[in-house]
Amino acid sequence: MFYMQMALKEAVKDHPRTWKNPKVGAVIVKDDQILARGHHEIFGGPHAEVNAINHLADEESAQGATMYVTLEPCSHTGKTPPCAKMIVETGITTVVIGEVDPNPLVSGKGIEYLESHHVKVIVLNTPLAANDAYRFYFRNHRPLITLKYAMTADGRINFSNGQRSRLTGQEAFNDNQDLRQNTQAILVGMNTLKIDDPELTVRNGAIFSLIRIVVTHNVDEIKFSNKLFQTATKESPVWVMANQDPQKTVPENVKIIVKSGWTAANISEYLADVGIQSLLVEGGSQVLNQFVAEKQFNRIVTYVTPLLFGNQALPVLTGIGLQEPLKLSLASVETLANDVKLVFERSN
């Protein structure tokens, strides 16, 4: 449907800025004339429906109009007033919805409110891909997990043991920054922290910062002089998932989360309980392997570079083997200068 497609394009205009809120677009139409458009611009700000209504040249012109909105309007008061109520008060008589909101605070309640106030509701099946993590989280009560790594053509990630190898070029680097910007938490293991000394930040002007996570068996091995901890702030905290409490002073804005034996499954469970909808796992090979072995992932993003490292180099996955092959579906292929980006989805 033409106007719904327009609303879907409207929804992603400020994609990363909505953070934990879904991306939503709305278009108000009457007599085949577009009266106004709007989208959810930033987390905590007015929703798409409100922005569209606020963009009307004359609110009275919306009497008897149709609103096309990509996600079910809310009927509860949260950070903003209920959208369904404002739709009714504006005099819109038909609302075409792209999909029902999976959030139980909203799901079905917005539709019920509209229909009880004599607004005709039509629900289509046009889910917005940019809301995959939001949708998955509320349907499954766990974060959508993406495994990401760069590798050579022979499946290696480091040429020498204990030394970082820079593999990909600037275009792949920029693409990975976009990937980070569109997730809520990023996780690495102890070896990656030691060898790469990463900051795990987003360097292209992100509005909301990642929660940066390190998983370790022995928290006292951590050097808080690492860049990761030096860049910890209230807005961009660092979490350390450890097996025991540290014996040394922990810097401000670093949170130690203790559990006897972190696994991919209980990491996912913990993040779900604290409201994290999406997780990006960036290594190293043992941590990636753990998430694969426990089948705790939804997609894989890999950047393949035209190099060969040979048999002595570190492979992508090390650790416990799989009991059976895991099928993947190839979702996309993209050339980034000399590198190739492959995206796979879990099939089983």
PDB file of C-alpha atoms in Angstrom, residues 11-290:
ATOM      1  CA  ALA A  11       9.990   5.663  10.367  1.00  0.00           C
ATOM      2  CA  VAL A  12      13.716   5.251   9.732  1.00  0.00           C
ATOM      3  CA  LYS A  13      14.634   8.912   9.289  1.00  0.00           C
ATOM      4  CA  ASP A  14      16.215   9.137  12.756  1.00  0.00           C
ATOM      5  CA  HIS A  15      16.965   5.431  13.094  1.00  0.00           C
ATOM      6  CA  PRO A  16      19.600   5.249  15.886  1.00  0.00           C
ATOM      7  CA  ARG A  17      18.159   8.116  17.927  1.00  0.00           C
ATOM      8  CA  THR A  18      15.118   6.212  19.194  1.00  0.00           C
ATOM      9  CA  TRP A  19      17.358   3.816  21.181  1.00  0.00           C
ATOM     10  CA  LYS A  20      15.067   1.416  23.130  1.00  0.00           C
ATOM     11  CA  ASN A  21      11.909   2.847  21.612  1.00  0.00           C
ATOM     12  CA  PRO A  22      10.653   1.424  18.297  1.00  0.00           C
ATOM     13  CA  LYS A  23      11.089   3.266  15.020  1.00  0.00           C
ATOM     14  CA  VAL A  24       7.657   4.496  13.900  1.00  0.00           C
ATOM     15  CA  GLY A  25       6.380   6.579  11.008  1.00  0.00           C
ATOM     16  CA  ALA A  26       2.933   8.086  10.392  1.00  0.00           C
ATOM     17  CA  VAL A  27       1.176   9.712   7.443  1.00  0.00           C
ATOM     18  CA  ILE A  28      -2.216  11.469   7.568  1.00  0.00           C
ATOM     19  CA  VAL A  29      -4.248  11.295   4.354  1.00  0.00           C
ATOM     20  CA  LYS A  30      -7.647  12.663   3.284  1.00  0.00           C
ATOM     21  CA  ASP A  31      -9.207  12.476  -0.175  1.00  0.00           C
ATOM     22  CA  ASP A  32      -5.899  11.131  -1.544  1.00  0.00           C
ATOM     23  CA  GLN A  33      -4.095  14.231  -0.282  1.00  0.00           C
ATOM     24  CA  ILE A  34      -1.236  13.958   2.206  1.00  0.00           C
ATOM     25  CA  LEU A  35      -1.990  16.326   5.066  1.00  0.00           C
ATOM     26  CA  ALA A  36       1.028  15.612   7.274  1.00  0.00           C
ATOM     27  CA  ARG A  37       3.827  13.196   8.073  1.00  0.00           C
ATOM     28  CA  GLY A  38       5.765  12.450  11.220  1.00  0.00           C
ATOM     29  CA  HIS A  39       8.159  10.003  12.803  1.00  0.00           C
ATOM     30  CA  HIS A  40       9.498   9.193  16.243  1.00  0.00           C
ATOM     31  CA  GLU A  41      12.572  11.407  16.291  1.00  0.00           C
ATOM     32  CA  ILE A  42      14.340  10.659  19.574  1.00  0.00           C
ATOM     33  CA  PHE A  43      14.000   8.449  22.654  1.00  0.00           C
ATOM     34  CA  GLY A  44      11.676  10.113  25.155  1.00  0.00           C
ATOM     35  CA  GLY A  45      10.323  12.570  22.574  1.00  0.00           C
ATOM     36  CA  PRO A  46       6.872  12.745  20.947  1.00  0.00           C
ATOM     37  CA  HIS A  47       5.781   9.643  19.050  1.00  0.00           C
ATOM     38  CA  ALA A  48       5.251   9.541  15.291  1.00  0.00           C
ATOM     39  CA  GLU A  49       1.471   9.965  15.531  1.00  0.00           C
ATOM     40  CA  VAL A  50       1.822  13.100  17.664  1.00  0.00           C
ATOM     41  CA  ASN A  51       4.478  14.565  15.385  1.00  0.00           C
ATOM     42  CA  ALA A  52       2.282  13.963  12.346  1.00  0.00           C
ATOM     43  CA  ILE A  53      -0.699  15.652  14.018  1.00  0.00           C
ATOM     44  CA  ASN A  54       1.525  18.539  15.112  1.00  0.00           C
ATOM     45  CA  HIS A  55       2.599  18.988  11.485  1.00  0.00           C
ATOM     46  CA  LEU A  56      -0.965  19.538  10.284  1.00  0.00           C
ATOM     47  CA  ALA A  57      -1.390  22.971   8.756  1.00  0.00           C
ATOM     48  CA  ASP A  58      -4.910  23.013  10.190  1.00  0.00           C
ATOM     49  CA  GLU A  59      -5.961  20.399  12.735  1.00  0.00           C
ATOM     50  CA  GLU A  60      -9.604  20.673  11.652  1.00  0.00           C
ATOM     51  CA  SER A  61      -8.576  19.401   8.199  1.00  0.00           C
ATOM     52  CA  ALA A  62      -7.938  15.969   9.767  1.00  0.00           C
ATOM     53  CA  GLN A  63     -11.637  15.469  10.556  1.00  0.00           C
ATOM     54  CA  GLY A  64     -12.566  12.203   8.824  1.00  0.00           C
ATOM     55  CA  ALA A  65      -8.970  11.560   7.694  1.00  0.00           C
ATOM     56  CA  THR A  66      -7.013   8.297   7.652  1.00  0.00           C
ATOM     57  CA  MET A  67      -3.740   7.803   9.498  1.00  0.00           C
ATOM     58  CA  TYR A  68      -1.233   5.239   8.244  1.00  0.00           C
ATOM     59  CA  VAL A  69       1.099   4.310  11.086  1.00  0.00           C
ATOM     60  CA  THR A  70       3.741   1.580  11.052  1.00  0.00           C
ATOM     61  CA  LEU A  71       3.116   0.369  14.619  1.00  0.00           C
ATOM     62  CA  GLU A  72       0.045   0.198  16.843  1.00  0.00           C
ATOM     63  CA  PRO A  73      -0.529   3.527  18.653  1.00  0.00           C
ATOM     64  CA  CYS A  74      -0.030   3.427  22.415  1.00  0.00           C
ATOM     65  CA  SER A  75      -2.934   3.987  24.799  1.00  0.00           C
ATOM     66  CA  HIS A  76      -0.968   4.368  28.045  1.00  0.00           C
ATOM     67  CA  THR A  77       0.935   7.296  29.524  1.00  0.00           C
ATOM     68  CA  GLY A  78       4.691   6.695  29.597  1.00  0.00           C
ATOM     69  CA  LYS A  79       7.354   9.260  28.741  1.00  0.00           C
ATOM     70  CA  THR A  80       4.711  10.848  26.502  1.00  0.00           C
ATOM     71  CA  PRO A  81       0.871  11.031  26.527  1.00  0.00           C
ATOM     72  CA  PRO A  82      -1.153   8.263  24.820  1.00  0.00           C
ATOM     73  CA  CYS A  83      -1.196   8.559  21.027  1.00  0.00           C
ATOM     74  CA  ALA A  84      -4.529   6.753  20.575  1.00  0.00           C
ATOM     75  CA  LYS A  85      -6.309   9.407  22.639  1.00  0.00           C
ATOM     76  CA  MET A  86      -4.819  12.228  20.559  1.00  0.00           C
ATOM     77  CA  ILE A  87      -5.836  10.463  17.330  1.00  0.00           C
ATOM     78  CA  VAL A  88      -9.444  10.294  18.551  1.00  0.00           C
ATOM     79  CA  GLU A  89      -9.445  13.928  19.690  1.00  0.00           C
ATOM     80  CA  THR A  90      -8.107  15.059  16.302  1.00  0.00           C
ATOM     81  CA  GLY A  91     -11.107  13.514  14.525  1.00  0.00           C
ATOM     82  CA  ILE A  92      -9.223  10.881  12.500  1.00  0.00           C
ATOM     83  CA  THR A  93     -11.737   8.159  11.712  1.00  0.00           C
ATOM     84  CA  THR A  94      -9.589   5.395  10.185  1.00  0.00           C
ATOM     85  CA  VAL A  95      -6.204   4.102  11.317  1.00  0.00           C
ATOM     86  CA  VAL A  96      -4.229   1.671   9.159  1.00  0.00           C
ATOM     87  CA  ILE A  97      -1.573  -0.076  11.285  1.00  0.00           C
ATOM     88  CA  GLY A  98       1.517  -1.799   9.904  1.00  0.00           C
ATOM     89  CA  GLU A  99       1.791  -4.252  12.813  1.00  0.00           C
ATOM     90  CA  VAL A 100       0.503  -4.844  16.315  1.00  0.00           C
ATOM     91  CA  ASP A 101       2.960  -3.658  18.969  1.00  0.00           C
ATOM     92  CA  PRO A 102       4.590  -6.701  20.669  1.00  0.00           C
ATOM     93  CA  ASN A 103       5.163  -4.731  23.887  1.00  0.00           C
ATOM     94  CA  PRO A 104       2.531  -6.021  26.374  1.00  0.00           C
ATOM     95  CA  LEU A 105       2.011  -2.460  27.636  1.00  0.00           C
ATOM     96  CA  VAL A 106       0.598  -1.607  24.225  1.00  0.00           C
ATOM     97  CA  SER A 107      -0.269  -4.836  22.418  1.00  0.00           C
ATOM     98  CA  GLY A 108      -3.928  -4.796  21.407  1.00  0.00           C
ATOM     99  CA  LYS A 109      -4.786  -2.039  23.877  1.00  0.00           C
ATOM    100  CA  GLY A 110      -4.246   0.791  21.401  1.00  0.00           C
ATOM    101  CA  ILE A 111      -6.466  -0.942  18.854  1.00  0.00           C
ATOM    102  CA  GLU A 112      -9.110  -1.585  21.499  1.00  0.00           C
ATOM    103  CA  TYR A 113      -9.094   2.089  22.556  1.00  0.00           C
ATOM    104  CA  LEU A 114      -9.474   3.315  18.985  1.00  0.00           C
ATOM    105  CA  GLU A 115     -12.294   0.903  18.151  1.00  0.00           C
ATOM    106  CA  SER A 116     -14.135   1.709  21.383  1.00  0.00           C
ATOM    107  CA  HIS A 117     -14.094   5.357  20.259  1.00  0.00           C
ATOM    108  CA  HIS A 118     -15.572   4.501  16.841  1.00  0.00           C
ATOM    109  CA  VAL A 119     -12.312   4.643  14.883  1.00  0.00           C
ATOM    110  CA  LYS A 120     -12.041   2.039  12.124  1.00  0.00           C
ATOM    111  CA  VAL A 121      -8.818   0.029  12.474  1.00  0.00           C
ATOM    112  CA  ILE A 122      -7.141  -1.974   9.691  1.00  0.00           C
ATOM    113  CA  VAL A 123      -4.073  -4.065  10.575  1.00  0.00           C
ATOM    114  CA  LEU A 124      -1.636  -4.995   7.832  1.00  0.00           C
ATOM    115  CA  ASN A 125       1.347  -7.331   7.967  1.00  0.00           C
ATOM    116  CA  THR A 126       4.163  -4.913   7.147  1.00  0.00           C
ATOM    117  CA  PRO A 127       6.808  -5.262   9.890  1.00  0.00           C
ATOM    118  CA  LEU A 128       9.638  -2.748   9.834  1.00  0.00           C
ATOM    119  CA  ALA A 129      13.052  -4.441   9.637  1.00  0.00           C
ATOM    120  CA  ALA A 130      14.635  -1.685  11.746  1.00  0.00           C
ATOM    121  CA  ASN A 131      12.495  -2.882  14.681  1.00  0.00           C
ATOM    122  CA  ASP A 132      13.746  -6.477  14.541  1.00  0.00           C
ATOM    123  CA  ALA A 133      15.459  -6.297  17.943  1.00  0.00           C
ATOM    124  CA  TYR A 134      12.484  -4.563  19.594  1.00  0.00           C
ATOM    125  CA  ARG A 135      10.101  -7.133  18.154  1.00  0.00           C
ATOM    126  CA  PHE A 136      12.303 -10.110  19.039  1.00  0.00           C
ATOM    127  CA  TYR A 137      12.872  -8.919  22.604  1.00  0.00           C
ATOM    128  CA  PHE A 138       9.193  -8.583  23.478  1.00  0.00           C
ATOM    129  CA  ARG A 139       8.198 -11.812  21.752  1.00  0.00           C
ATOM    130  CA  ASN A 140      10.996 -13.930  23.245  1.00  0.00           C
ATOM    131  CA  HIS A 141      12.081 -12.026  26.376  1.00  0.00           C
ATOM    132  CA  ARG A 142      15.726 -12.113  25.381  1.00  0.00           C
ATOM    133  CA  PRO A 143      17.922  -9.803  23.343  1.00  0.00           C
ATOM    134  CA  LEU A 144      18.501 -10.247  19.647  1.00  0.00           C
ATOM    135  CA  ILE A 145      22.148 -11.340  19.530  1.00  0.00           C
ATOM    136  CA  THR A 146      24.495 -10.614  16.629  1.00  0.00           C
ATOM    137  CA  LEU A 147      27.942 -12.221  16.403  1.00  0.00           C
ATOM    138  CA  LYS A 148      30.429 -10.062  14.511  1.00  0.00           C
ATOM    139  CA  TYR A 149      33.991 -10.706  13.408  1.00  0.00           C
ATOM    140  CA  ALA A 150      36.463  -9.903  10.639  1.00  0.00           C
ATOM    141  CA  MET A 151      38.377 -12.798   9.088  1.00  0.00           C
ATOM    142  CA  THR A 152      40.751 -13.730   6.303  1.00  0.00           C
ATOM    143  CA  ALA A 153      39.687 -15.751   3.281  1.00  0.00           C
ATOM    144  CA  ASP A 154      40.856 -18.875   5.147  1.00  0.00           C
ATOM    145  CA  GLY A 155      38.798 -18.125   8.257  1.00  0.00           C
ATOM    146  CA  ARG A 156      41.503 -16.703  10.547  1.00  0.00           C
ATOM    147  CA  ILE A 157      41.265 -13.664  12.812  1.00  0.00           C
ATOM    148  CA  ASN A 158      44.836 -13.208  14.152  1.00  0.00           C
ATOM    149  CA  PHE A 159      48.101 -14.119  12.421  1.00  0.00           C
ATOM    150  CA  SER A 160      50.138 -14.528  15.613  1.00  0.00           C
ATOM    151  CA  ASN A 161      48.973 -15.782  18.979  1.00  0.00           C
ATOM    152  CA  GLY A 162      48.541 -12.947  21.467  1.00  0.00           C
ATOM    153  CA  GLN A 163      48.895 -10.193  18.870  1.00  0.00           C
ATOM    154  CA  ARG A 164      46.131  -8.269  17.131  1.00  0.00           C
ATOM    155  CA  SER A 165      45.961  -8.355  13.338  1.00  0.00           C
ATOM    156  CA  ARG A 166      44.304  -5.441  11.544  1.00  0.00           C
ATOM    157  CA  LEU A 167      42.290  -6.988   8.753  1.00  0.00           C
ATOM    158  CA  THR A 168      39.717  -4.746   7.106  1.00  0.00           C
ATOM    159  CA  GLY A 169      39.753  -1.307   5.518  1.00  0.00           C
ATOM    160  CA  GLN A 170      38.063   1.982   6.334  1.00  0.00           C
ATOM    161  CA  GLU A 171      34.718   1.179   4.682  1.00  0.00           C
ATOM    162  CA  ALA A 172      34.319  -1.983   6.728  1.00  0.00           C
ATOM    163  CA  PHE A 173      35.352  -0.038   9.847  1.00  0.00           C
ATOM    164  CA  ASN A 174      32.672   2.586   9.165  1.00  0.00           C
ATOM    165  CA  ASP A 175      30.080  -0.126   8.556  1.00  0.00           C
ATOM    166  CA  ASN A 176      30.939  -1.725  11.888  1.00  0.00           C
ATOM    167  CA  GLN A 177      30.470   1.646  13.570  1.00  0.00           C
ATOM    168  CA  ASP A 178      26.947   1.767  12.135  1.00  0.00           C
ATOM    169  CA  LEU A 179      26.368  -1.755  13.418  1.00  0.00           C
ATOM    170  CA  ARG A 180      27.440  -0.695  16.908  1.00  0.00           C
ATOM    171  CA  GLN A 181      25.314   2.438  16.761  1.00  0.00           C
ATOM    172  CA  ASN A 182      22.204   0.369  16.164  1.00  0.00           C
ATOM    173  CA  THR A 183      22.658  -1.936  19.142  1.00  0.00           C
ATOM    174  CA  GLN A 184      22.351  -1.383  22.880  1.00  0.00           C
ATOM    175  CA  ALA A 185      25.178  -3.481  24.313  1.00  0.00           C
ATOM    176  CA  ILE A 186      28.497  -4.841  23.063  1.00  0.00           C
ATOM    177  CA  LEU A 187      30.417  -7.749  24.584  1.00  0.00           C
ATOM    178  CA  VAL A 188      33.966  -9.117  24.405  1.00  0.00           C
ATOM    179  CA  GLY A 189      35.976 -11.658  26.338  1.00  0.00           C
ATOM    180  CA  MET A 190      39.121 -11.295  28.421  1.00  0.00           C
ATOM    181  CA  ASN A 191      41.540 -12.217  25.621  1.00  0.00           C
ATOM    182  CA  THR A 192      40.136  -9.509  23.353  1.00  0.00           C
ATOM    183  CA  LEU A 193      40.490  -6.998  26.179  1.00  0.00           C
ATOM    184  CA  LYS A 194      44.142  -7.978  26.738  1.00  0.00           C
ATOM    185  CA  ILE A 195      45.232  -8.222  23.110  1.00  0.00           C
ATOM    186  CA  ASP A 196      43.212  -5.489  21.382  1.00  0.00           C
ATOM    187  CA  ASP A 197      42.836  -3.015  24.277  1.00  0.00           C
ATOM    188  CA  PRO A 198      39.587  -1.776  22.662  1.00  0.00           C
ATOM    189  CA  GLU A 199      37.423   1.177  23.636  1.00  0.00           C
ATOM    190  CA  LEU A 200      34.271  -0.410  22.120  1.00  0.00           C
ATOM    191  CA  THR A 201      32.851   3.031  21.442  1.00  0.00           C
ATOM    192  CA  VAL A 202      30.837   4.473  18.574  1.00  0.00           C
ATOM    193  CA  ARG A 203      32.873   7.178  16.888  1.00  0.00           C
ATOM    194  CA  ASN A 204      30.399   8.739  14.478  1.00  0.00           C
ATOM    195  CA  GLY A 205      28.420  10.992  16.770  1.00  0.00           C
ATOM    196  CA  ALA A 206      26.046   8.525  18.433  1.00  0.00           C
ATOM    197  CA  ILE A 207      23.309  10.043  20.584  1.00  0.00           C
ATOM    198  CA  PHE A 208      23.069   7.077  22.953  1.00  0.00           C
ATOM    199  CA  SER A 209      26.076   5.111  24.124  1.00  0.00           C
ATOM    200  CA  LEU A 210      26.556   1.387  24.208  1.00  0.00           C
ATOM    201  CA  ILE A 211      26.707  -0.551  27.429  1.00  0.00           C
ATOM    202  CA  ARG A 212      30.151  -2.143  27.088  1.00  0.00           C
ATOM    203  CA  ILE A 213      30.590  -5.589  28.615  1.00  0.00           C
ATOM    204  CA  VAL A 214      33.610  -7.784  29.388  1.00  0.00           C
ATOM    205  CA  VAL A 215      33.238 -11.416  30.449  1.00  0.00           C
ATOM    206  CA  THR A 216      36.035 -12.898  32.548  1.00  0.00           C
ATOM    207  CA  HIS A 217      36.715 -15.932  34.740  1.00  0.00           C
ATOM    208  CA  ASN A 218      39.083 -13.954  36.961  1.00  0.00           C
ATOM    209  CA  VAL A 219      38.229 -10.303  37.522  1.00  0.00           C
ATOM    210  CA  ASP A 220      41.572  -9.652  39.250  1.00  0.00           C
ATOM    211  CA  GLU A 221      43.346 -10.241  35.923  1.00  0.00           C
ATOM    212  CA  ILE A 222      41.734  -7.073  34.591  1.00  0.00           C
ATOM    213  CA  LYS A 223      43.890  -3.986  34.292  1.00  0.00           C
ATOM    214  CA  PHE A 224      41.695  -0.982  34.905  1.00  0.00           C
ATOM    215  CA  SER A 225      44.286   1.072  33.029  1.00  0.00           C
ATOM    216  CA  ASN A 226      42.882  -0.386  29.767  1.00  0.00           C
ATOM    217  CA  LYS A 227      41.278   2.145  27.404  1.00  0.00           C
ATOM    218  CA  LEU A 228      37.879   0.575  27.945  1.00  0.00           C
ATOM    219  CA  PHE A 229      37.809   1.549  31.613  1.00  0.00           C
ATOM    220  CA  GLN A 230      39.444   4.916  31.069  1.00  0.00           C
ATOM    221  CA  THR A 231      36.508   5.874  28.824  1.00  0.00           C
ATOM    222  CA  ALA A 232      33.809   4.661  31.245  1.00  0.00           C
ATOM    223  CA  THR A 233      31.246   7.355  32.002  1.00  0.00           C
ATOM    224  CA  LYS A 234      27.778   7.501  33.499  1.00  0.00           C
ATOM    225  CA  GLU A 235      26.352   7.695  29.950  1.00  0.00           C
ATOM    226  CA  SER A 236      28.683   4.988  28.624  1.00  0.00           C
ATOM    227  CA  PRO A 237      29.275   2.506  31.470  1.00  0.00           C
ATOM    228  CA  VAL A 238      31.354  -0.649  31.474  1.00  0.00           C
ATOM    229  CA  TRP A 239      30.006  -3.875  32.939  1.00  0.00           C
ATOM    230  CA  VAL A 240      32.288  -6.720  33.978  1.00  0.00           C
ATOM    231  CA  MET A 241      30.647 -10.132  34.227  1.00  0.00           C
ATOM    232  CA  ALA A 242      32.889 -12.069  36.598  1.00  0.00           C
ATOM    233  CA  ASN A 243      32.879 -15.246  38.688  1.00  0.00           C
ATOM    234  CA  GLN A 244      33.837 -13.498  41.927  1.00  0.00           C
ATOM    235  CA  ASP A 245      34.157 -10.065  43.485  1.00  0.00           C
ATOM    236  CA  PRO A 246      37.396  -8.168  42.769  1.00  0.00           C
ATOM    237  CA  GLN A 247      40.061  -7.698  45.420  1.00  0.00           C
ATOM    238  CA  LYS A 248      41.035  -4.265  44.133  1.00  0.00           C
ATOM    239  CA  THR A 249      39.286  -0.910  43.850  1.00  0.00           C
ATOM    240  CA  VAL A 250      36.883  -0.651  40.938  1.00  0.00           C
ATOM    241  CA  PRO A 251      36.796   2.651  39.015  1.00  0.00           C
ATOM    242  CA  GLU A 252      33.696   4.809  38.915  1.00  0.00           C
ATOM    243  CA  ASN A 253      31.146   3.867  36.231  1.00  0.00           C
ATOM    244  CA  VAL A 254      32.423   0.273  36.143  1.00  0.00           C
ATOM    245  CA  LYS A 255      29.880  -2.272  37.361  1.00  0.00           C
ATOM    246  CA  ILE A 256      30.963  -5.740  38.502  1.00  0.00           C
ATOM    247  CA  ILE A 257      28.232  -8.368  38.047  1.00  0.00           C
ATOM    248  CA  VAL A 258      29.102 -11.574  39.857  1.00  0.00           C
ATOM    249  CA  LYS A 259      27.802 -15.011  38.969  1.00  0.00           C
ATOM    250  CA  SER A 260      29.442 -18.394  39.451  1.00  0.00           C
ATOM    251  CA  GLY A 261      29.906 -19.471  35.854  1.00  0.00           C
ATOM    252  CA  TRP A 262      28.704 -17.087  33.157  1.00  0.00           C
ATOM    253  CA  THR A 263      27.359 -18.831  30.055  1.00  0.00           C
ATOM    254  CA  ALA A 264      25.946 -17.406  26.855  1.00  0.00           C
ATOM    255  CA  ALA A 265      22.472 -18.441  28.032  1.00  0.00           C
ATOM    256  CA  ASN A 266      22.604 -16.745  31.432  1.00  0.00           C
ATOM    257  CA  ILE A 267      24.241 -13.658  29.914  1.00  0.00           C
ATOM    258  CA  SER A 268      21.255 -13.440  27.570  1.00  0.00           C
ATOM    259  CA  GLU A 269      18.864 -13.988  30.473  1.00  0.00           C
ATOM    260  CA  TYR A 270      20.504 -11.284  32.589  1.00  0.00           C
ATOM    261  CA  LEU A 271      20.441  -8.742  29.769  1.00  0.00           C
ATOM    262  CA  ALA A 272      16.774  -9.499  29.099  1.00  0.00           C
ATOM    263  CA  ASP A 273      15.932  -8.903  32.762  1.00  0.00           C
ATOM    264  CA  VAL A 274      17.557  -5.446  32.677  1.00  0.00           C
ATOM    265  CA  GLY A 275      15.816  -4.469  29.437  1.00  0.00           C
ATOM    266  CA  ILE A 276      18.597  -4.838  26.858  1.00  0.00           C
ATOM    267  CA  GLN A 277      16.959  -5.607  23.513  1.00  0.00           C
ATOM    268  CA  SER A 278      20.060  -6.136  21.368  1.00  0.00           C
ATOM    269  CA  LEU A 279      23.591  -7.424  21.947  1.00  0.00           C
ATOM    270  CA  LEU A 280      26.616  -7.344  19.645  1.00  0.00           C
ATOM    271  CA  VAL A 281      29.271  -9.961  20.455  1.00  0.00           C
ATOM    272  CA  GLU A 282      32.632  -8.921  18.978  1.00  0.00           C
ATOM    273  CA  GLY A 283      34.984 -11.638  20.218  1.00  0.00           C
ATOM    274  CA  GLY A 284      37.264 -13.256  20.748  1.00  0.00           C
ATOM    275  CA  SER A 285      37.235 -16.751  19.332  1.00  0.00           C
ATOM    276  CA  GLN A 286      36.356 -18.505  22.616  1.00  0.00           C
ATOM    277  CA  VAL A 287      33.487 -16.153  23.431  1.00  0.00           C
ATOM    278  CA  LEU A 288      32.108 -16.365  19.889  1.00  0.00           C
ATOM    279  CA  ASN A 289      32.360 -20.147  20.066  1.00  0.00           C
ATOM    280  CA  GLN A 290      30.472 -20.211  23.367  1.00  0.00           C
TER     281      GLN A 290
END
